[in-house]
mmCIF file of C-alpha atoms in Angstrom:
data_model
loop_
_atom_site.group_PDB
_atom_site.id
_atom_site.type_symbol
_atom_site.label_atom_id
_atom_site.label_comp_id
_atom_site.label_asym_id
_atom_site.label_seq_id
_atom_site.Cartn_x
_atom_site.Cartn_y
_atom_site.Cartn_z
ATOM 1 C CA UNK A 1 1.646 -13.851 -21.796
ATOM 2 C CA UNK A 2 4.434 -14.160 -19.198
ATOM 3 C CA UNK A 3 4.366 -12.115 -16.021
ATOM 4 C CA UNK A 4 7.297 -10.921 -13.957
ATOM 5 C CA UNK A 5 6.925 -10.490 -10.215
ATOM 6 C CA UNK A 6 7.900 -7.465 -8.149
ATOM 7 C CA UNK A 7 7.870 -7.099 -4.388
ATOM 8 C CA UNK A 8 5.269 -4.891 -2.769
ATOM 9 C CA UNK A 9 8.055 -2.636 -1.484
ATOM 10 C CA UNK A 10 9.531 -2.227 -4.995
ATOM 11 C CA UNK A 11 6.193 -1.129 -6.386
ATOM 12 C CA UNK A 12 5.427 1.021 -3.345
ATOM 13 C CA UNK A 13 8.728 2.914 -3.648
ATOM 14 C CA UNK A 14 8.234 3.478 -7.383
ATOM 15 C CA UNK A 15 4.613 4.617 -7.179
ATOM 16 C CA UNK A 16 5.313 6.877 -4.208
ATOM 17 C CA UNK A 17 8.200 8.479 -6.090
ATOM 18 C CA UNK A 18 5.950 9.101 -9.098
ATOM 19 C CA UNK A 19 3.304 10.774 -6.923
ATOM 20 C CA UNK A 20 6.003 12.930 -5.344
ATOM 21 C CA UNK A 21 7.293 13.873 -8.815
ATOM 22 C CA UNK A 22 3.908 15.273 -9.847
ATOM 23 C CA UNK A 23 3.839 17.422 -6.704
ATOM 24 C CA UNK A 24 2.018 15.409 -4.048
ATOM 25 C CA UNK A 25 3.044 15.977 -0.438
ATOM 26 C CA UNK A 26 4.828 13.168 1.406
ATOM 27 C CA UNK A 27 1.587 12.366 3.236
ATOM 28 C CA UNK A 28 -0.592 12.324 0.134
ATOM 29 C CA UNK A 29 1.955 10.325 -1.885
ATOM 30 C CA UNK A 30 2.000 7.628 0.792
ATOM 31 C CA UNK A 31 -1.812 7.562 1.085
ATOM 32 C CA UNK A 32 -2.262 7.383 -2.687
ATOM 33 C CA UNK A 33 0.311 4.617 -3.053
ATOM 34 C CA UNK A 34 -1.163 2.476 -0.290
ATOM 35 C CA UNK A 35 -4.632 2.905 -1.753
ATOM 36 C CA UNK A 36 -3.481 2.116 -5.296
ATOM 37 C CA UNK A 37 -1.423 -0.967 -4.430
ATOM 38 C CA UNK A 38 -4.162 -2.439 -2.263
ATOM 39 C CA UNK A 39 -5.702 -3.504 -5.575
ATOM 40 C CA UNK A 40 -2.569 -5.369 -6.667
ATOM 41 C CA UNK A 41 -2.263 -7.116 -3.315
ATOM 42 C CA UNK A 42 -5.891 -8.200 -3.413
ATOM 43 C CA UNK A 43 -5.587 -9.579 -6.943
ATOM 44 C CA UNK A 44 -7.546 -6.790 -8.641
ATOM 45 C CA UNK A 45 -4.839 -6.125 -11.206
ATOM 46 C CA UNK A 46 -7.050 -3.878 -13.325
ATOM 47 C CA UNK A 47 -7.086 -1.157 -10.671
ATOM 48 C CA UNK A 48 -3.561 -1.242 -9.264
ATOM 49 C CA UNK A 49 -0.214 0.015 -10.475
ATOM 50 C CA UNK A 50 -1.324 -0.616 -14.059
ATOM 51 C CA UNK A 51 -3.394 2.564 -13.667
ATOM 52 C CA UNK A 52 -0.562 4.731 -12.359
ATOM 53 C CA UNK A 53 0.258 6.272 -15.731
ATOM 54 C CA UNK A 54 -3.439 7.057 -16.184
ATOM 55 C CA UNK A 55 -3.414 9.230 -13.074
ATOM 56 C CA UNK A 56 -0.270 10.992 -14.295
ATOM 57 C CA UNK A 57 -1.893 11.676 -17.669
ATOM 58 C CA UNK A 58 -4.846 13.256 -15.871
ATOM 59 C CA UNK A 59 -2.370 15.442 -13.984
ATOM 60 C CA UNK A 60 -0.664 16.306 -17.294
ATOM 61 C CA UNK A 61 -3.913 17.736 -18.676
ATOM 62 C CA UNK A 62 -4.622 19.558 -15.407
ATOM 63 C CA UNK A 63 -7.599 17.417 -14.431
ATOM 64 C CA UNK A 64 -5.864 16.211 -11.247
ATOM 65 C CA UNK A 65 -4.685 18.684 -8.631
ATOM 66 C CA UNK A 66 -1.650 17.219 -6.842
ATOM 67 C CA UNK A 67 -1.931 19.706 -3.958
ATOM 68 C CA UNK A 68 -5.672 19.814 -3.207
ATOM 69 C CA UNK A 69 -7.307 21.682 -0.342
ATOM 70 C CA UNK A 70 -9.719 18.905 0.626
ATOM 71 C CA UNK A 71 -12.396 20.175 2.974
ATOM 72 C CA UNK A 72 -15.852 19.678 4.421
ATOM 73 C CA UNK A 73 -18.215 22.214 2.849
ATOM 74 C CA UNK A 74 -21.427 21.181 4.621
ATOM 75 C CA UNK A 75 -22.206 18.960 7.573
ATOM 76 C CA UNK A 76 -24.636 17.801 10.227
ATOM 77 C CA UNK A 77 -23.746 15.597 13.221
ATOM 78 C CA UNK A 78 -24.041 12.448 11.087
ATOM 79 C CA UNK A 79 -23.472 13.670 7.504
ATOM 80 C CA UNK A 80 -21.045 15.754 5.482
ATOM 81 C CA UNK A 81 -20.235 16.873 1.969
ATOM 82 C CA UNK A 82 -16.540 16.943 1.055
ATOM 83 C CA UNK A 83 -15.035 18.975 -1.788
ATOM 84 C CA UNK A 84 -11.984 17.141 -3.119
ATOM 85 C CA UNK A 85 -10.582 20.182 -4.971
ATOM 86 C CA UNK A 86 -9.873 17.968 -8.025
ATOM 87 C CA UNK A 87 -7.453 15.852 -5.999
ATOM 88 C CA UNK A 88 -6.603 12.221 -6.557
ATOM 89 C CA UNK A 89 -9.574 10.103 -5.516
ATOM 90 C CA UNK A 90 -6.978 7.819 -3.929
ATOM 91 C CA UNK A 91 -6.426 10.609 -1.393
ATOM 92 C CA UNK A 92 -9.834 12.296 -1.307
ATOM 93 C CA UNK A 93 -11.800 9.135 -0.471
ATOM 94 C CA UNK A 94 -9.688 8.195 2.595
ATOM 95 C CA UNK A 95 -10.136 11.773 3.852
ATOM 96 C CA UNK A 96 -13.900 11.442 3.467
ATOM 97 C CA UNK A 97 -13.947 8.018 5.114
ATOM 98 C CA UNK A 98 -12.051 9.451 8.078
ATOM 99 C CA UNK A 99 -14.781 12.089 8.406
ATOM 100 C CA UNK A 100 -17.447 9.353 8.268
ATOM 101 C CA UNK A 101 -15.643 7.327 10.936
ATOM 102 C CA UNK A 102 -15.311 10.322 13.278
ATOM 103 C CA UNK A 103 -19.007 11.083 12.909
ATOM 104 C CA UNK A 104 -19.861 7.452 13.587
ATOM 105 C CA UNK A 105 -17.752 7.588 16.760
ATOM 106 C CA UNK A 106 -19.802 10.555 17.927
ATOM 107 C CA UNK A 107 -23.340 9.674 16.883
ATOM 108 C CA UNK A 108 -23.326 6.037 15.750
ATOM 109 C CA UNK A 109 -23.195 6.449 11.975
ATOM 110 C CA UNK A 110 -21.463 8.746 9.527
ATOM 111 C CA UNK A 111 -22.359 9.385 5.890
ATOM 112 C CA UNK A 112 -20.221 11.468 3.555
ATOM 113 C CA UNK A 113 -20.812 12.406 -0.061
ATOM 114 C CA UNK A 114 -17.922 13.729 -2.127
ATOM 115 C CA UNK A 115 -17.786 16.121 -5.067
ATOM 116 C CA UNK A 116 -14.925 17.400 -7.210
ATOM 117 C CA UNK A 117 -12.840 14.223 -6.979
ATOM 118 C CA UNK A 118 -11.255 11.745 -9.404
ATOM 119 C CA UNK A 119 -11.003 7.962 -9.836
ATOM 120 C CA UNK A 120 -10.467 6.431 -6.370
ATOM 121 C CA UNK A 121 -9.076 2.957 -7.115
ATOM 122 C CA UNK A 122 -10.891 0.004 -5.564
ATOM 123 C CA UNK A 123 -13.946 0.757 -3.447
ATOM 124 C CA UNK A 124 -13.088 -2.054 -1.039
ATOM 125 C CA UNK A 125 -9.989 -0.296 0.271
ATOM 126 C CA UNK A 126 -11.992 2.677 1.480
ATOM 127 C CA UNK A 127 -14.773 0.554 2.996
ATOM 128 C CA UNK A 128 -12.184 -1.512 4.901
ATOM 129 C CA UNK A 129 -10.814 1.577 6.657
ATOM 130 C CA UNK A 130 -13.774 1.268 9.039
ATOM 131 C CA UNK A 131 -12.944 -2.283 10.125
ATOM 132 C CA UNK A 132 -10.263 -1.426 12.675
ATOM 133 C CA UNK A 133 -12.797 0.767 14.486
ATOM 134 C CA UNK A 134 -15.338 -2.045 14.929
ATOM 135 C CA UNK A 135 -17.464 -0.411 12.257
ATOM 136 C CA UNK A 136 -19.116 -1.531 9.055
ATOM 137 C CA UNK A 137 -17.768 0.455 6.123
ATOM 138 C CA UNK A 138 -19.423 1.293 2.811
ATOM 139 C CA UNK A 139 -17.982 2.949 -0.272
ATOM 140 C CA UNK A 140 -19.253 3.649 -3.759
ATOM 141 C CA UNK A 141 -18.388 5.932 -6.643
ATOM 142 C CA UNK A 142 -19.707 6.935 -10.022
ATOM 143 C CA UNK A 143 -17.373 6.621 -12.977
ATOM 144 C CA UNK A 144 -16.802 7.206 -16.691
ATOM 145 C CA UNK A 145 -20.017 6.646 -18.684
ATOM 146 C CA UNK A 146 -19.339 3.318 -20.386
ATOM 147 C CA UNK A 147 -22.517 1.407 -19.528
ATOM 148 C CA UNK A 148 -25.747 1.269 -21.509
ATOM 149 C CA UNK A 149 -28.906 0.899 -19.411
ATOM 150 C CA UNK A 150 -31.189 -2.000 -20.263
ATOM 151 C CA UNK A 151 -32.769 -1.594 -23.742
ATOM 152 C CA UNK A 152 -30.415 1.274 -24.706
ATOM 153 C CA UNK A 153 -27.335 1.850 -26.868
ATOM 154 C CA UNK A 154 -26.477 5.135 -25.109
ATOM 155 C CA UNK A 155 -23.720 5.053 -22.482
ATOM 156 C CA UNK A 156 -25.266 6.637 -19.391
ATOM 157 C CA UNK A 157 -23.600 5.069 -16.330
ATOM 158 C CA UNK A 158 -20.201 4.002 -15.098
ATOM 159 C CA UNK A 159 -19.213 0.637 -13.690
ATOM 160 C CA UNK A 160 -20.264 2.277 -10.403
ATOM 161 C CA UNK A 161 -18.889 -0.126 -7.777
ATOM 162 C CA UNK A 162 -20.311 -0.834 -4.338
ATOM 163 C CA UNK A 163 -18.198 -2.110 -1.432
ATOM 164 C CA UNK A 164 -19.277 -3.204 2.036
ATOM 165 C CA UNK A 165 -16.794 -4.323 4.697
ATOM 166 C CA UNK A 166 -18.009 -6.066 7.867
ATOM 167 C CA UNK A 167 -15.707 -7.042 10.755
ATOM 168 C CA UNK A 168 -15.738 -10.520 12.258
ATOM 169 C CA UNK A 169 -14.108 -12.039 15.330
ATOM 170 C CA UNK A 170 -11.657 -14.844 14.547
ATOM 171 C CA UNK A 171 -12.640 -15.087 10.889
ATOM 172 C CA UNK A 172 -11.482 -12.761 8.156
ATOM 173 C CA UNK A 173 -13.832 -9.816 7.583
ATOM 174 C CA UNK A 174 -16.620 -9.998 5.033
ATOM 175 C CA UNK A 175 -15.640 -7.696 2.170
ATOM 176 C CA UNK A 176 -17.910 -7.430 -0.873
ATOM 177 C CA UNK A 177 -16.464 -5.204 -3.597
ATOM 178 C CA UNK A 178 -18.282 -5.362 -6.912
ATOM 179 C CA UNK A 179 -18.977 -3.401 -10.049
ATOM 180 C CA UNK A 180 -22.633 -3.003 -10.973
ATOM 181 C CA UNK A 181 -21.765 -4.216 -14.468
ATOM 182 C CA UNK A 182 -21.322 -7.797 -15.632
ATOM 183 C CA UNK A 183 -17.577 -7.051 -15.739
ATOM 184 C CA UNK A 184 -15.553 -3.993 -14.827
ATOM 185 C CA UNK A 185 -13.846 -2.037 -17.605
ATOM 186 C CA UNK A 186 -10.499 -3.035 -16.138
ATOM 187 C CA UNK A 187 -11.273 -6.660 -17.000
ATOM 188 C CA UNK A 188 -11.518 -5.620 -20.654
ATOM 189 C CA UNK A 189 -8.164 -3.878 -20.356
ATOM 190 C CA UNK A 190 -6.603 -7.086 -19.042
ATOM 191 C CA UNK A 191 -8.069 -9.043 -21.975
ATOM 192 C CA UNK A 192 -6.624 -6.446 -24.358
ATOM 193 C CA UNK A 193 -3.161 -6.950 -22.820
ATOM 194 C CA UNK A 194 -3.545 -10.713 -23.184
ATOM 195 C CA UNK A 195 -5.018 -10.439 -26.707
ATOM 196 C CA UNK A 196 -8.075 -12.458 -25.658
ATOM 197 C CA UNK A 197 -11.780 -12.147 -26.479
ATOM 198 C CA UNK A 198 -14.383 -11.016 -23.967
ATOM 199 C CA UNK A 199 -17.022 -13.527 -22.859
ATOM 200 C CA UNK A 200 -20.494 -13.042 -24.313
ATOM 201 C CA UNK A 201 -22.608 -10.899 -22.035
ATOM 202 C CA UNK A 202 -19.923 -8.401 -21.066
ATOM 203 C CA UNK A 203 -20.317 -5.868 -23.876
ATOM 204 C CA UNK A 204 -22.440 -4.847 -26.849
ATOM 205 C CA UNK A 205 -21.520 -3.085 -30.076
ATOM 206 C CA UNK A 206 -22.678 0.365 -31.207
ATOM 207 C CA UNK A 207 -25.951 -1.082 -32.500
ATOM 208 C CA UNK A 208 -26.669 -3.001 -29.310
ATOM 209 C CA UNK A 209 -25.641 -6.423 -30.585
ATOM 210 C CA UNK A 210 -23.716 -8.869 -28.363
ATOM 211 C CA UNK A 211 -19.955 -8.660 -28.894
ATOM 212 C CA UNK A 212 -16.780 -10.423 -27.748
ATOM 213 C CA UNK A 213 -14.437 -7.634 -28.902
ATOM 214 C CA UNK A 214 -12.478 -6.333 -25.866
ATOM 215 C CA UNK A 215 -11.826 -3.100 -27.818
ATOM 216 C CA UNK A 216 -15.509 -2.493 -28.539
ATOM 217 C CA UNK A 217 -15.768 0.555 -26.265
ATOM 218 C CA UNK A 218 -13.413 2.394 -28.616
ATOM 219 C CA UNK A 219 -15.767 1.540 -31.487
ATOM 220 C CA UNK A 220 -18.921 2.991 -29.955
ATOM 221 C CA UNK A 221 -19.918 -0.084 -27.949
ATOM 222 C CA UNK A 222 -20.861 -0.259 -24.295
ATOM 223 C CA UNK A 223 -20.475 -2.338 -21.173
ATOM 224 C CA UNK A 224 -23.597 -4.149 -19.976
ATOM 225 C CA UNK A 225 -25.211 -3.881 -16.541
ATOM 226 C CA UNK A 226 -24.883 -6.775 -14.111
ATOM 227 C CA UNK A 227 -27.073 -9.521 -15.549
ATOM 228 C CA UNK A 228 -26.144 -8.797 -19.196
ATOM 229 C CA UNK A 229 -29.720 -8.828 -20.580
ATOM 230 C CA UNK A 230 -33.198 -8.398 -19.189
ATOM 231 C CA UNK A 231 -33.878 -12.151 -19.138
ATOM 232 C CA UNK A 232 -30.936 -12.543 -16.765
ATOM 233 C CA UNK A 233 -31.734 -9.502 -14.623
ATOM 234 C CA UNK A 234 -29.847 -6.640 -16.283
ATOM 235 C CA UNK A 235 -32.576 -4.280 -15.099
ATOM 236 C CA UNK A 236 -31.382 -5.029 -11.559
ATOM 237 C CA UNK A 237 -27.769 -4.216 -12.416
ATOM 238 C CA UNK A 238 -28.983 -1.050 -14.138
ATOM 239 C CA UNK A 239 -30.910 -0.093 -10.981
ATOM 240 C CA UNK A 240 -27.884 -0.724 -8.751
ATOM 241 C CA UNK A 241 -25.658 1.415 -10.981
ATOM 242 C CA UNK A 242 -28.283 4.166 -10.952
ATOM 243 C CA UNK A 243 -28.447 4.094 -7.141
ATOM 244 C CA UNK A 244 -24.668 4.543 -6.949
ATOM 245 C CA UNK A 245 -24.849 7.444 -9.406
ATOM 246 C CA UNK A 246 -27.569 9.192 -7.399
ATOM 247 C CA UNK A 247 -25.796 8.738 -4.059
ATOM 248 C CA UNK A 248 -22.367 9.674 -5.421
ATOM 249 C CA UNK A 249 -23.246 12.371 -7.937
ATOM 250 C CA UNK A 250 -26.558 14.039 -7.268
ATOM 251 C CA UNK A 251 -26.355 13.917 -3.476
ATOM 252 C CA UNK A 252 -22.897 15.492 -3.414
ATOM 253 C CA UNK A 253 -23.104 18.023 -6.225
ATOM 254 C CA UNK A 254 -20.695 16.061 -8.449
ATOM 255 C CA UNK A 255 -21.318 15.213 -12.089
ATOM 256 C CA UNK A 256 -23.577 12.299 -12.919
ATOM 257 C CA UNK A 257 -24.831 10.020 -15.715
ATOM 258 C CA UNK A 258 -23.118 10.782 -19.084
ATOM 259 C CA UNK A 259 -21.479 13.939 -17.684
ATOM 260 C CA UNK A 260 -19.086 12.130 -15.331
ATOM 261 C CA UNK A 261 -15.507 12.970 -16.412
ATOM 262 C CA UNK A 262 -13.828 10.080 -18.268
ATOM 263 C CA UNK A 263 -10.767 8.388 -16.767
ATOM 264 C CA UNK A 264 -8.724 8.321 -20.004
ATOM 265 C CA UNK A 265 -7.122 11.745 -20.311
ATOM 266 C CA UNK A 266 -7.390 11.653 -24.113
ATOM 267 C CA UNK A 267 -11.190 11.418 -24.002
ATOM 268 C CA UNK A 268 -12.694 14.926 -24.179
ATOM 269 C CA UNK A 269 -14.483 16.237 -21.133
ATOM 270 C CA UNK A 270 -18.273 16.443 -21.467
ATOM 271 C CA UNK A 271 -19.403 19.815 -22.809
ATOM 272 C CA UNK A 272 -22.082 19.964 -20.128
ATOM 273 C CA UNK A 273 -21.028 19.642 -16.491
ATOM 274 C CA UNK A 274 -23.955 19.925 -14.078
ATOM 275 C CA UNK A 275 -21.688 19.305 -11.098
ATOM 276 C CA UNK A 276 -18.062 19.166 -9.998
ATOM 277 C CA UNK A 277 -15.762 16.267 -10.868
ATOM 278 C CA UNK A 278 -16.420 12.646 -9.945
ATOM 279 C CA UNK A 279 -18.547 11.821 -6.910
ATOM 280 C CA UNK A 280 -18.204 9.257 -4.126
ATOM 281 C CA UNK A 281 -20.374 8.155 -1.226
ATOM 282 C CA UNK A 282 -18.910 6.649 1.939
ATOM 283 C CA UNK A 283 -20.372 5.471 5.196
ATOM 284 C CA UNK A 284 -19.384 4.061 8.571
ATOM 285 C CA UNK A 285 -21.689 2.390 11.096
ATOM 286 C CA UNK A 286 -20.554 1.711 14.641
ATOM 287 C CA UNK A 287 -21.585 -1.827 15.484
ATOM 288 C CA UNK A 288 -22.216 -1.010 19.129
ATOM 289 C CA UNK A 289 -24.802 1.527 17.988
ATOM 290 C CA UNK A 290 -26.898 -1.572 17.281
ATOM 291 C CA UNK A 291 -25.605 -4.324 19.579
ATOM 292 C CA UNK A 292 -22.404 -5.124 21.523
ATOM 293 C CA UNK A 293 -19.513 -5.373 19.059
ATOM 294 C CA UNK A 294 -18.030 -8.554 20.542
ATOM 295 C CA UNK A 295 -21.410 -10.261 20.389
ATOM 296 C CA UNK A 296 -21.941 -9.219 16.771
ATOM 297 C CA UNK A 297 -18.463 -10.330 15.676
ATOM 298 C CA UNK A 298 -18.949 -13.711 17.311
ATOM 299 C CA UNK A 299 -22.175 -14.132 15.362
ATOM 300 C CA UNK A 300 -20.404 -13.030 12.178
ATOM 301 C CA UNK A 301 -17.892 -15.831 12.758
ATOM 302 C CA UNK A 302 -20.802 -18.244 13.044
ATOM 303 C CA UNK A 303 -22.404 -16.793 9.896
ATOM 304 C CA UNK A 304 -19.167 -17.121 7.900
ATOM 305 C CA UNK A 305 -18.525 -20.685 9.071
ATOM 306 C CA UNK A 306 -22.047 -21.612 8.051
ATOM 307 C CA UNK A 307 -21.510 -20.477 4.482
ATOM 308 C CA UNK A 308 -18.064 -22.053 4.260
ATOM 309 C CA UNK A 309 -19.585 -25.319 5.449
ATOM 310 C CA UNK A 310 -22.199 -25.454 2.680
ATOM 311 C CA UNK A 311 -22.329 -28.563 0.525
ATOM 312 C CA UNK A 312 -20.784 -27.767 -2.855
ATOM 313 C CA UNK A 313 -21.945 -28.559 -6.361
ATOM 314 C CA UNK A 314 -19.968 -31.268 -8.181
ATOM 315 C CA UNK A 315 -16.494 -30.170 -9.191
ATOM 316 C CA UNK A 316 -16.202 -27.309 -6.718
ATOM 317 C CA UNK A 317 -13.979 -27.517 -3.670
ATOM 318 C CA UNK A 318 -15.617 -25.019 -1.324
ATOM 319 C CA UNK A 319 -18.066 -22.162 -0.968
ATOM 320 C CA UNK A 320 -16.374 -18.787 -0.722
ATOM 321 C CA UNK A 321 -17.346 -15.829 1.443
ATOM 322 C CA UNK A 322 -16.850 -12.383 -0.143
ATOM 323 C CA UNK A 323 -13.281 -11.325 0.580
ATOM 324 C CA UNK A 324 -11.799 -14.841 0.768
ATOM 325 C CA UNK A 325 -10.005 -14.756 -2.584
ATOM 326 C CA UNK A 326 -8.601 -11.299 -1.897
ATOM 327 C CA UNK A 327 -7.244 -12.340 1.505
ATOM 328 C CA UNK A 328 -5.573 -15.367 -0.074
ATOM 329 C CA UNK A 329 -4.113 -13.224 -2.837
ATOM 330 C CA UNK A 330 -2.714 -10.697 -0.366
ATOM 331 C CA UNK A 331 -0.949 -13.393 1.647
ATOM 332 C CA UNK A 332 0.585 -14.935 -1.473
ATOM 333 C CA UNK A 333 1.613 -11.679 -3.106
ATOM 334 C CA UNK A 334 3.213 -10.232 0.018
ATOM 335 C CA UNK A 335 5.337 -13.367 0.164
ATOM 336 C CA UNK A 336 5.971 -14.182 -3.496
ATOM 337 C CA UNK A 337 5.585 -10.792 -5.180
ATOM 338 C CA UNK A 338 3.043 -9.090 -7.436
ATOM 339 C CA UNK A 339 2.902 -10.322 -11.054
ATOM 340 C CA UNK A 340 2.878 -7.731 -13.831
ATOM 341 C CA UNK A 341 2.256 -8.397 -17.509
ATOM 342 C CA UNK A 342 4.799 -7.183 -20.066
ATOM 343 C CA UNK A 343 2.589 -4.325 -21.377
ATOM 344 C CA UNK A 344 2.261 -2.988 -17.825
ATOM 345 C CA UNK A 345 6.013 -3.239 -17.228
ATOM 346 C CA UNK A 346 6.672 -1.422 -20.502
ATOM 347 C CA UNK A 347 4.198 1.307 -19.537
ATOM 348 C CA UNK A 348 5.821 1.759 -16.126
ATOM 349 C CA UNK A 349 9.284 1.911 -17.701
ATOM 350 C CA UNK A 350 8.108 4.684 -20.023
ATOM 351 C CA UNK A 351 6.505 6.521 -17.124
ATOM 352 C CA UNK A 352 9.712 6.228 -15.109
ATOM 353 C CA UNK A 353 11.798 7.621 -17.981
ATOM 354 C CA UNK A 354 9.375 10.503 -18.418
ATOM 355 C CA UNK A 355 9.571 11.553 -14.766
ATOM 356 C CA UNK A 356 13.160 10.507 -14.011
ATOM 357 C CA UNK A 357 12.268 7.596 -11.712
ATOM 358 C CA UNK A 358 13.790 4.325 -12.971
ATOM 359 C CA UNK A 359 11.370 1.427 -12.720
ATOM 360 C CA UNK A 360 13.730 -1.544 -13.208
#
């Protein structure tokens, strides 16, 4: 399927205008747009501007508050709980990360759990906010229950991503940003747009059988934990997803397990809600709370070069360090533009007509 390219500034101006149209302040519209488009720049097309209409639909059904009063509701010198007041996770998470960074400045580390939020885009963006402060950043979030734990057909967990960003000296930072499933739901959405099958091991049908149908979630199927099946370590992916759910949901007072609010606005909210909204967990660690920052970053350079210098298996050009592909994508897309598939362009055109903001 052909893709047209748009400059970062074109997409930024459009998305910002849409956020302003639904009532966001100038500050929040800019924060949300930067957070959202970081996914497109980094090549994570499933979580970028293609999701913009999804956020608007959540606002339409009053599940997103465009003018939230985001605040700390409990804290210690190194920890805090933030109530997002049903705001865009794209805005709530950066607020929480700022709190974590300030606490790390004061006492070495900062840990913030978040309740009453919404989908926050890519976890890596929020973790990377710590880098410019010579800190290691961490971010995770629970999400719509689409994942069946090992040996189950019930959907109990979300794709529940984990991101860790580590600064280096002359090398690009180490940035690991991964779902705790074999593939994120957004990858299925991309396959649906391309009319392609899913690889075996990504999903199962309603009876627990392997499936290649990218639409299987709408037919009662489920995503599989990282590892796909127990012989390939799915119990480990299940455990990682559970850890994210506990840190993000139970620790903050947000919803958890099958009661996490779904991202699609047309999916009914769970009848039972033990907590408030979606939950996140963010952390910042000041490097010089452990050793001199310059010394650490020099050693990180050495660490990165060591992995890049590994001998490769036949047919492969080089060994990658987490974050390499995203850095390359950002450089290319800032220069050459961001490619969008026709279904995404059509969706954005419809959204623009609806809110009086022309897309093309």
